[in-house]
Amino acid sequence: MFSRVLIANRGEIALRIIRACRELGIECVCVYSKADADAPYLRLADAAICIGPGPASESYLNIPRIIAAAEVANCDAIHPGYGFLAENAHFAEVCRDCKIEFIGPSPEAMSALGDKINCKRMAKKVGVPVFGGSEGAIDDEQKAVEIADKVGYPVIIKAAAGGGGRGMRVCHNEVALRASIRQASQEAQAAFGNGAVFIEKFLEKARHVEVQCLGDKHGNAIHLYERDCSTQRRHQKLIEEAPGPNIDPKRREALCASAAKLIKAANYSGAATVEFLMDDKQNFYMLEVNTRVQVEHPVTECITGVDIVRTGIRVAAGEELPYRQKDIAIRGHAIECRINAEDWERGFAPSAGKIDVWEPPGGPGVRLDTHVVPGYRVPTNYDSMIAKLIVYADTRAEAIRRTDRALKEFRVGPIKTTIGLQREMMNNSAFQKGGIDIHFLERLLKR
Ligand code: ADP
C-alpha cells in the first residue's frame, strides 16, 4: 500500500479522498491555491502545500507545480479526483515518468477511452451498442451529408476530445449540417486542441443512464449497476439516483454487463463510468467513458455498499479487486442533489460569498459530502458546487420523501442555492413517477 498520497484537487472531493486515505491508514498531502488557503479540510491533511494563485491554470492545472509538491512531500501516489487533471493522459504519463503512481487508469487506457471516436470503435468491436453515424473523424461536407441521409435527421456533431457538454451541435437538416461541420471542427481545434469531429444519430427523447465500473491491474472488471442522471440543465447534472427507476431487470443486466465488458477490453484499472442514452423502449447506446471517479459516485456506494474511492486506491496500489461480480447486489435506493451556489430563480447566476448560515440536515439515511463550514467563503474561481446531499432509503418513494425532508432542514444563507429547485423536483409528479428525459428540467424551467 502507498505510504503518502498527494491529493491534486480541492473542495468536497479532496475531503472525500482524505477520508478514504485515513481509513486505509495512508498519510495524505493536499495542494491548494491561494483562493483556498482558508479551506477547513486542509487541516485534516498531514501536510498542505500552496501551489499558486487562484486561477486553476496556475494551480490545480499546473503539472510542474503539482509534481514538485509531490516530490518535496515524498508522496508515492497522486489522486486526481474529478475535473482538473483527472482525465489528462499527459499528466498520468508524467506521474509514471516520475515514479509516482497515478491513482486511476494507465495513460494508454485513458487515451484509448478518452477519445470519443476511438472509444466508440472499441465499444462496437466488443458488441456494446452505439449510435449509428460516421465510422471515424469527418471533415468532408459531402460525406457528412451522406451519413446523415443514411442514419436520418436529426444528427449531432461532436468533438472527439469534447467534454463537459461542450463541442456539440444538433443539426435537423442538410442545410444546417453543411453550415456547421467545418465550424464545429474549427471550434473543437480551438477549445480542445484537437479538431476531429464525428457525427451520430441524435436521440430527441432520451434518459441519461450510466454504469459504474471498477477494474484492477490483474485483468478483472466488474460493474456496480447503474445511475440515472437525467435531471440536467445545459448538460449539467443536478440530481442523480441509483438504481435507475423503472428499468426492466433484463435490460439492466444487458446494460451493465456491456459496460463491464468494455472496461475489461480496455484493460482498465480503477473507477470508470460508461455513459449511455436510453430510449423509451429501453434500448441503450453508449456515449462515452469517464475515466475517473465521478461526482455522483456516492449513490452507487449507498446501494452496493462498495467504497469506490477506497477501492480505487487499493487497486492502484496493485491489489486485486476485493469483489467478484456475484458479490455485488442492489439494496435500496439512493438520491443525490448537487447543491450549487447559484440563484436558480435568476438564470442560475453564480452566488459566491460568505456563508453565514449553514445548518446541514441529518438523521437516518442522510449523508452530506461537503467542505463547507459556517463562515466559509465560496471562491469565485471554481465550480459552484458546495455540497452533495445523498439520501438513502429502502424504496425510491421513501428516498424521495426523505430527500425532501432533508432539503427542508437544510438552511444556507445569505448566498443562494439550488435547494429550492431540488425540492420542487422531489414534489414533481413526473419525477416521482420515474423515467423523465434529459430535457424535462429545462422544459419545467421555461414554464
Ligand atoms: P460530454 O463529454 O461533453 O459530456 P457526451 O457525449 O457525454 O459529452 O454528451 C453530453 C450530453 O449531450 C448527453 O448527456 C446528452 O444530453 C447530449 N447528447 C450527446 N449525444 C447525443 C445523441 N446522440 N443524442 C441525443 N443527445 C445527445
XYZ file of C-alpha atoms and ligand atoms in Angstrom:
474
model
C 0.000 0.000 0.000
C 1.052 3.610 -0.503
C 2.520 5.465 2.417
C 1.679 9.034 1.300
C -0.808 10.242 -1.267
C -0.908 13.722 -2.770
C -4.407 14.992 -3.499
C -4.363 17.102 -6.665
C -7.808 18.584 -6.186
C -9.908 20.777 -3.911
C -13.276 21.050 -2.200
C -15.537 18.164 -1.345
C -13.673 15.577 -3.415
C -10.351 16.453 -1.735
C -12.058 15.855 1.608
C -13.616 12.608 0.316
C -10.132 11.362 -0.647
C -8.632 12.456 2.706
C -11.284 10.342 4.423
C -10.533 7.301 2.266
C -6.793 7.658 2.936
C -7.365 7.924 6.684
C -9.435 4.755 6.683
C -6.693 2.948 4.766
C -4.014 4.220 7.171
C -2.317 6.288 4.453
C -0.933 9.778 5.042
C -2.187 12.470 2.735
C -0.903 15.786 1.441
C -3.173 18.431 -0.042
C -2.172 21.051 -2.545
C -4.140 24.285 -2.568
C -4.355 27.596 -4.360
C -4.289 30.958 -2.593
C -8.053 31.182 -3.116
C -8.436 28.048 -0.966
C -5.867 28.988 1.699
C -8.521 29.062 4.441
C -10.319 25.882 3.373
C -11.034 23.925 6.570
C -10.377 20.473 5.098
C -6.687 21.358 4.662
C -6.283 20.955 8.427
C -7.288 17.307 8.146
C -4.377 16.513 5.834
C -0.910 15.619 7.140
C 0.524 18.489 5.125
C -0.780 21.197 2.816
C 1.268 22.880 0.109
C 0.348 26.100 -1.667
C 0.910 25.682 -5.403
C -0.089 29.091 -6.738
C -2.754 31.743 -7.164
C -6.490 31.237 -7.616
C -6.763 30.660 -11.379
C -6.735 26.898 -11.980
C -4.217 27.230 -14.834
C -1.706 28.480 -12.272
C -2.505 25.951 -9.568
C -4.728 22.869 -9.891
C -3.927 22.508 -13.596
C -0.236 23.269 -13.273
C 1.530 19.935 -13.743
C 5.110 21.006 -12.843
C 3.956 22.582 -9.569
C 1.899 19.557 -8.573
C 4.702 17.128 -9.371
C 7.173 19.324 -7.467
C 4.848 19.316 -4.458
C 4.569 15.516 -4.605
C 8.338 15.168 -4.747
C 9.014 17.661 -1.961
C 6.437 15.948 0.259
C 7.750 12.498 -0.611
C 4.450 11.140 -1.913
C 4.352 7.809 -3.694
C 0.983 8.371 -5.377
C -1.272 11.158 -6.668
C -5.052 11.119 -6.576
C -6.509 13.486 -9.191
C -10.178 13.407 -8.058
C -12.502 14.604 -10.845
C -12.163 17.597 -13.169
C -8.811 19.436 -13.367
C -6.143 16.861 -14.384
C -8.190 13.731 -13.769
C -8.596 12.872 -17.465
C -5.307 14.263 -18.687
C -3.303 11.338 -20.102
C -0.181 13.508 -20.344
C -0.359 14.119 -16.586
C -0.744 10.381 -15.929
C 2.316 9.819 -18.090
C 4.368 12.470 -16.272
C 3.461 10.781 -12.990
C 4.686 7.466 -14.365
C 7.933 9.040 -15.590
C 8.472 10.489 -12.113
C 7.768 7.113 -10.498
C 4.685 8.404 -8.744
C 1.622 6.166 -9.032
C -1.320 7.884 -10.692
C -4.489 6.689 -8.931
C -6.539 5.894 -11.996
C -6.085 4.080 -15.293
C -2.843 3.793 -17.276
C -2.234 6.665 -19.727
C -2.855 4.142 -22.530
C -6.266 3.068 -21.265
C -7.163 6.691 -20.560
C -6.265 7.841 -24.067
C -7.983 4.885 -25.694
C -11.270 5.524 -23.912
C -10.969 9.313 -23.613
C -11.070 9.843 -27.365
C -14.752 9.509 -28.237
C -14.140 8.211 -31.751
C -11.753 5.534 -30.576
C -13.965 4.659 -27.627
C -16.959 4.144 -29.931
C -14.859 1.959 -32.189
C -13.784 -0.213 -29.241
C -17.358 -0.428 -27.972
C -18.615 -1.545 -31.348
C -15.905 -4.177 -31.576
C -16.917 -5.821 -28.300
C -20.631 -5.616 -29.081
C -21.662 -2.624 -26.970
C -24.454 -0.724 -28.766
C -23.565 2.741 -30.091
C -25.467 5.264 -32.201
C -25.165 4.953 -35.961
C -23.020 7.600 -37.650
C -19.565 8.224 -39.064
C -17.007 5.479 -38.508
C -14.259 7.931 -37.658
C -13.448 11.627 -37.840
C -15.183 13.507 -40.593
C -14.049 16.691 -42.336
C -15.816 16.382 -45.657
C -19.163 18.117 -46.058
C -20.433 15.731 -48.707
C -19.549 12.658 -46.701
C -21.284 14.108 -43.653
C -24.441 14.620 -45.689
C -24.324 11.045 -46.998
C -24.014 9.649 -43.473
C -26.809 11.849 -42.156
C -29.045 10.675 -45.008
C -28.299 7.111 -44.000
C -28.971 7.434 -40.246
C -31.705 10.087 -40.652
C -32.006 13.600 -39.174
C -31.568 14.968 -36.583
C -27.867 14.236 -36.170
C -25.346 15.594 -33.710
C -21.817 16.762 -34.492
C -19.466 16.026 -31.622
C -15.801 16.688 -30.903
C -13.671 13.579 -30.365
C -11.965 15.368 -27.471
C -15.111 17.134 -26.206
C -16.193 17.232 -22.592
C -18.465 18.998 -20.143
C -21.226 19.278 -22.708
C -19.098 21.472 -24.976
C -18.286 20.965 -28.632
C -21.665 19.603 -29.749
C -24.149 20.771 -32.378
C -27.501 19.322 -33.293
C -28.485 19.524 -36.977
C -32.066 18.980 -38.107
C -31.459 19.114 -41.851
C -28.859 19.149 -44.593
C -28.564 22.945 -44.716
C -27.726 23.111 -41.036
C -25.299 20.231 -41.313
C -23.425 21.755 -44.247
C -23.234 25.079 -42.424
C -21.970 23.530 -39.188
C -19.449 20.837 -39.972
C -16.402 22.976 -40.734
C -17.117 25.454 -37.975
C -17.566 22.631 -35.450
C -14.145 21.318 -36.336
C -12.532 24.762 -36.000
C -14.196 25.264 -32.651
C -13.054 21.853 -31.457
C -9.498 22.687 -32.502
C -9.613 25.957 -30.575
C -11.271 24.508 -27.471
C -9.589 21.106 -27.159
C -6.503 21.309 -29.392
C -7.980 18.511 -31.500
C -10.182 19.323 -34.479
C -11.527 15.812 -35.007
C -15.337 15.737 -35.079
C -17.783 12.943 -35.849
C -21.498 12.697 -36.393
C -24.087 10.362 -34.981
C -27.839 9.972 -34.767
C -29.406 12.429 -32.309
C -31.976 10.926 -29.967
C -34.639 13.518 -29.099
C -36.160 11.947 -26.026
C -33.564 10.135 -24.009
C -32.662 9.238 -20.484
C -29.087 9.541 -19.269
C -28.147 6.224 -17.720
C -24.579 5.394 -16.736
C -22.861 2.354 -15.319
C -20.240 2.487 -12.583
C -17.380 0.076 -13.200
C -14.204 -0.955 -11.410
C -11.163 -2.686 -12.838
C -7.815 -3.840 -11.468
C -4.320 -4.486 -12.817
C -4.928 -8.235 -12.913
C -7.485 -8.158 -15.693
C -10.611 -8.173 -13.513
C -13.508 -5.817 -14.212
C -16.931 -5.566 -12.613
C -19.891 -3.203 -12.691
C -21.715 -1.686 -9.716
C -25.003 -1.208 -11.558
C -26.400 1.972 -12.998
C -27.318 5.547 -12.116
C -29.930 7.712 -13.767
C -28.727 11.311 -14.203
C -31.466 12.690 -16.438
C -32.188 15.739 -14.272
C -29.875 18.149 -16.089
C -29.645 21.746 -17.164
C -27.317 22.598 -20.031
C -25.836 19.103 -19.772
C -25.004 19.721 -16.111
C -26.434 17.115 -13.761
C -28.427 18.380 -10.776
C -29.940 15.202 -9.353
C -28.668 11.646 -9.708
C -30.097 8.400 -8.440
C -29.314 4.720 -8.210
C -30.631 2.386 -9.391
C -32.332 3.859 -12.459
C -36.109 3.997 -11.884
C -38.403 1.659 -13.840
C -35.637 -0.151 -15.673
C -36.581 -3.638 -16.770
C -34.323 -6.148 -14.931
C -33.328 -7.881 -18.195
C -32.368 -4.553 -19.801
C -30.443 -3.669 -16.661
C -28.391 -6.840 -16.835
C -27.629 -6.288 -20.530
C -26.703 -2.644 -19.971
C -24.427 -3.280 -17.005
C -22.779 -6.362 -18.498
C -21.926 -4.467 -21.683
C -20.284 -1.667 -19.680
C -18.151 -4.124 -17.733
C -17.182 -5.852 -20.991
C -15.859 -2.589 -22.444
C -13.854 -1.790 -19.309
C -12.341 -5.267 -19.343
C -11.478 -4.993 -23.031
C -9.673 -1.713 -22.344
C -7.551 -3.377 -19.666
C -8.764 -0.722 -17.311
C -7.716 -0.251 -13.700
C -9.595 1.962 -11.258
C -13.040 3.555 -11.284
C -14.733 4.285 -14.624
C -18.198 5.240 -15.732
C -19.697 4.160 -19.027
C -22.368 6.664 -20.078
C -25.370 5.689 -22.189
C -28.509 7.258 -23.546
C -31.630 5.141 -23.234
C -34.730 5.495 -25.427
C -38.348 4.936 -24.404
C -38.116 1.258 -25.320
C -35.078 0.950 -23.054
C -32.665 0.438 -25.929
C -29.319 1.863 -24.882
C -26.440 3.429 -26.784
C -23.003 4.162 -25.369
C -21.961 7.825 -25.380
C -18.588 7.919 -23.714
C -16.456 6.654 -20.863
C -15.371 8.855 -17.966
C -12.004 7.581 -16.790
C -12.172 8.781 -13.184
C -14.302 8.831 -10.067
C -17.471 10.839 -10.678
C -19.266 13.477 -8.631
C -22.253 11.152 -8.281
C -20.329 8.062 -7.110
C -21.888 8.149 -3.589
C -25.341 6.974 -4.732
C -23.711 3.799 -6.031
C -21.785 3.417 -2.778
C -25.095 3.578 -0.907
C -26.883 0.867 -2.893
C -23.948 -1.542 -3.243
C -22.002 -0.963 -0.022
C -18.771 -0.645 -2.036
C -16.465 2.253 -1.138
C -15.467 3.341 -4.641
C -12.755 5.810 -3.632
C -11.078 3.396 -1.224
C -11.240 0.567 -3.764
C -9.738 2.848 -6.429
C -6.735 3.498 -4.185
C -6.316 -0.187 -3.372
C -6.301 -1.314 -6.995
C -3.870 1.489 -7.900
C -1.530 0.023 -5.273
C -1.711 -3.293 -7.137
C -4.278 -5.169 -5.076
C -6.826 -7.360 -6.773
C -10.438 -6.179 -6.744
C -11.838 -7.398 -3.423
C -15.163 -8.262 -5.114
C -16.398 -10.578 -7.807
C -19.438 -9.665 -9.877
C -21.602 -12.102 -7.926
C -20.814 -10.231 -4.683
C -22.476 -7.058 -5.987
C -26.189 -6.589 -5.406
C -28.524 -3.610 -5.303
C -30.081 -2.819 -1.966
C -32.463 0.130 -1.541
C -32.473 3.417 -3.424
C -30.243 6.499 -3.238
C -30.648 10.063 -4.496
C -28.012 12.785 -4.722
C -28.700 16.520 -5.012
C -25.823 18.719 -6.128
C -26.190 21.849 -4.031
C -24.745 24.682 -6.101
C -24.129 28.272 -5.028
C -26.419 29.610 -7.737
C -29.574 31.696 -7.864
C -31.725 29.255 -9.840
C -34.645 31.684 -9.897
C -32.474 34.250 -11.694
C -30.985 32.235 -14.510
C -28.686 30.245 -12.221
C -26.460 33.281 -11.647
C -23.398 32.429 -9.529
C -23.880 33.339 -5.884
C -20.420 33.395 -4.349
C -19.597 34.987 -0.999
C -19.514 34.199 2.696
C -21.840 31.549 4.096
C -23.070 32.829 7.468
C -25.986 30.454 7.841
C -25.109 26.786 7.464
C -27.482 24.312 9.063
C -26.986 20.958 7.335
C -29.563 18.167 7.575
C -29.040 14.868 9.363
C -30.908 11.848 10.615
C -31.396 8.358 9.183
C -30.168 7.734 5.636
C -28.616 11.176 5.161
C -25.031 11.688 4.017
C -23.555 15.096 3.270
C -20.325 15.352 1.273
C -19.141 18.929 1.658
C -16.121 21.025 2.522
C -18.273 23.913 3.782
C -18.441 25.072 7.417
C -20.205 28.150 8.831
C -18.309 31.267 7.792
C -16.845 29.596 4.678
C -16.343 31.923 1.749
C -17.178 30.423 -1.667
C -14.346 31.360 -4.045
C -15.316 32.626 -7.479
C -12.549 30.771 -9.312
C -14.074 27.304 -9.376
C -17.144 25.181 -9.829
C -20.215 26.385 -7.924
C -20.962 23.090 -6.179
C -20.782 23.499 -2.395
C -22.283 20.236 -1.188
C -23.747 16.912 -2.227
C -26.740 15.730 -0.283
C -27.027 11.970 -0.589
C -30.062 10.224 0.782
C -30.620 6.508 1.089
C -33.801 4.526 1.863
C -35.365 1.114 1.236
C -37.519 2.224 -1.685
C -37.480 5.048 -4.225
C -40.668 6.579 -2.831
C -39.145 6.685 0.642
C -35.891 8.089 -0.734
C -37.802 10.925 -2.415
C -39.708 11.750 0.774
C -36.518 11.593 2.808
C -34.661 13.824 0.332
C -37.459 16.353 0.529
C -37.336 16.215 4.319
C -33.551 16.713 4.343
C -33.683 19.572 1.811
C -36.272 21.275 4.000
C -33.965 21.038 7.028
C -31.014 22.408 5.047
C -30.594 26.147 5.703
C -27.926 28.097 3.805
C -27.550 31.864 3.619
C -27.224 34.573 2.630
C -25.916 33.059 -0.613
C -28.489 31.484 -2.925
C -28.512 27.769 -3.689
C -30.321 25.208 -5.821
C -32.075 23.656 -2.783
C -35.465 25.178 -3.677
C -35.371 23.733 -7.186
C -34.423 20.305 -5.908
C -37.370 20.421 -3.506
C -39.647 21.232 -6.436
C -38.344 18.181 -8.257
C -38.977 15.908 -5.259
C -42.576 17.133 -5.310
C -42.995 16.893 -9.078
C -45.338 14.098 -10.143
C -43.393 13.215 -13.327
C -40.162 12.935 -11.347
C -41.931 10.860 -8.719
C -43.226 8.510 -11.401
C -39.641 7.984 -12.612
C -38.054 7.874 -16.039
C -38.051 11.570 -17.032
C -35.931 12.507 -20.076
C -32.867 14.752 -20.136
C -34.816 17.826 -21.295
C -37.502 17.556 -18.622
C -35.928 20.077 -16.240
C -35.347 22.664 -18.961
C -38.972 22.368 -20.069
C -40.067 22.794 -16.452
C -37.915 25.904 -16.015
C -39.351 27.502 -19.152
C -42.906 27.365 -17.813
P -19.612 15.381 -22.789
O -18.319 14.632 -22.798
O -19.432 16.788 -23.239
O -20.363 15.232 -21.513
P -21.438 13.418 -24.014
O -21.110 12.627 -25.218
O -21.420 12.701 -22.717
O -20.492 14.711 -23.970
O -22.859 14.111 -24.216
C -23.351 15.056 -23.298
C -24.832 15.221 -23.449
O -25.181 15.619 -24.790
C -25.636 13.952 -23.213
O -25.892 13.730 -21.840
C -26.897 14.271 -23.995
O -27.710 15.164 -23.261
C -26.375 15.013 -25.213
N -26.087 14.066 -26.322
C -24.886 13.599 -26.709
N -25.001 12.745 -27.750
C -26.318 12.656 -28.035
C -27.105 11.925 -29.006
N -26.542 11.119 -29.915
N -28.442 12.096 -28.977
C -29.026 12.909 -28.066
N -28.358 13.621 -27.147
C -27.014 13.505 -27.115
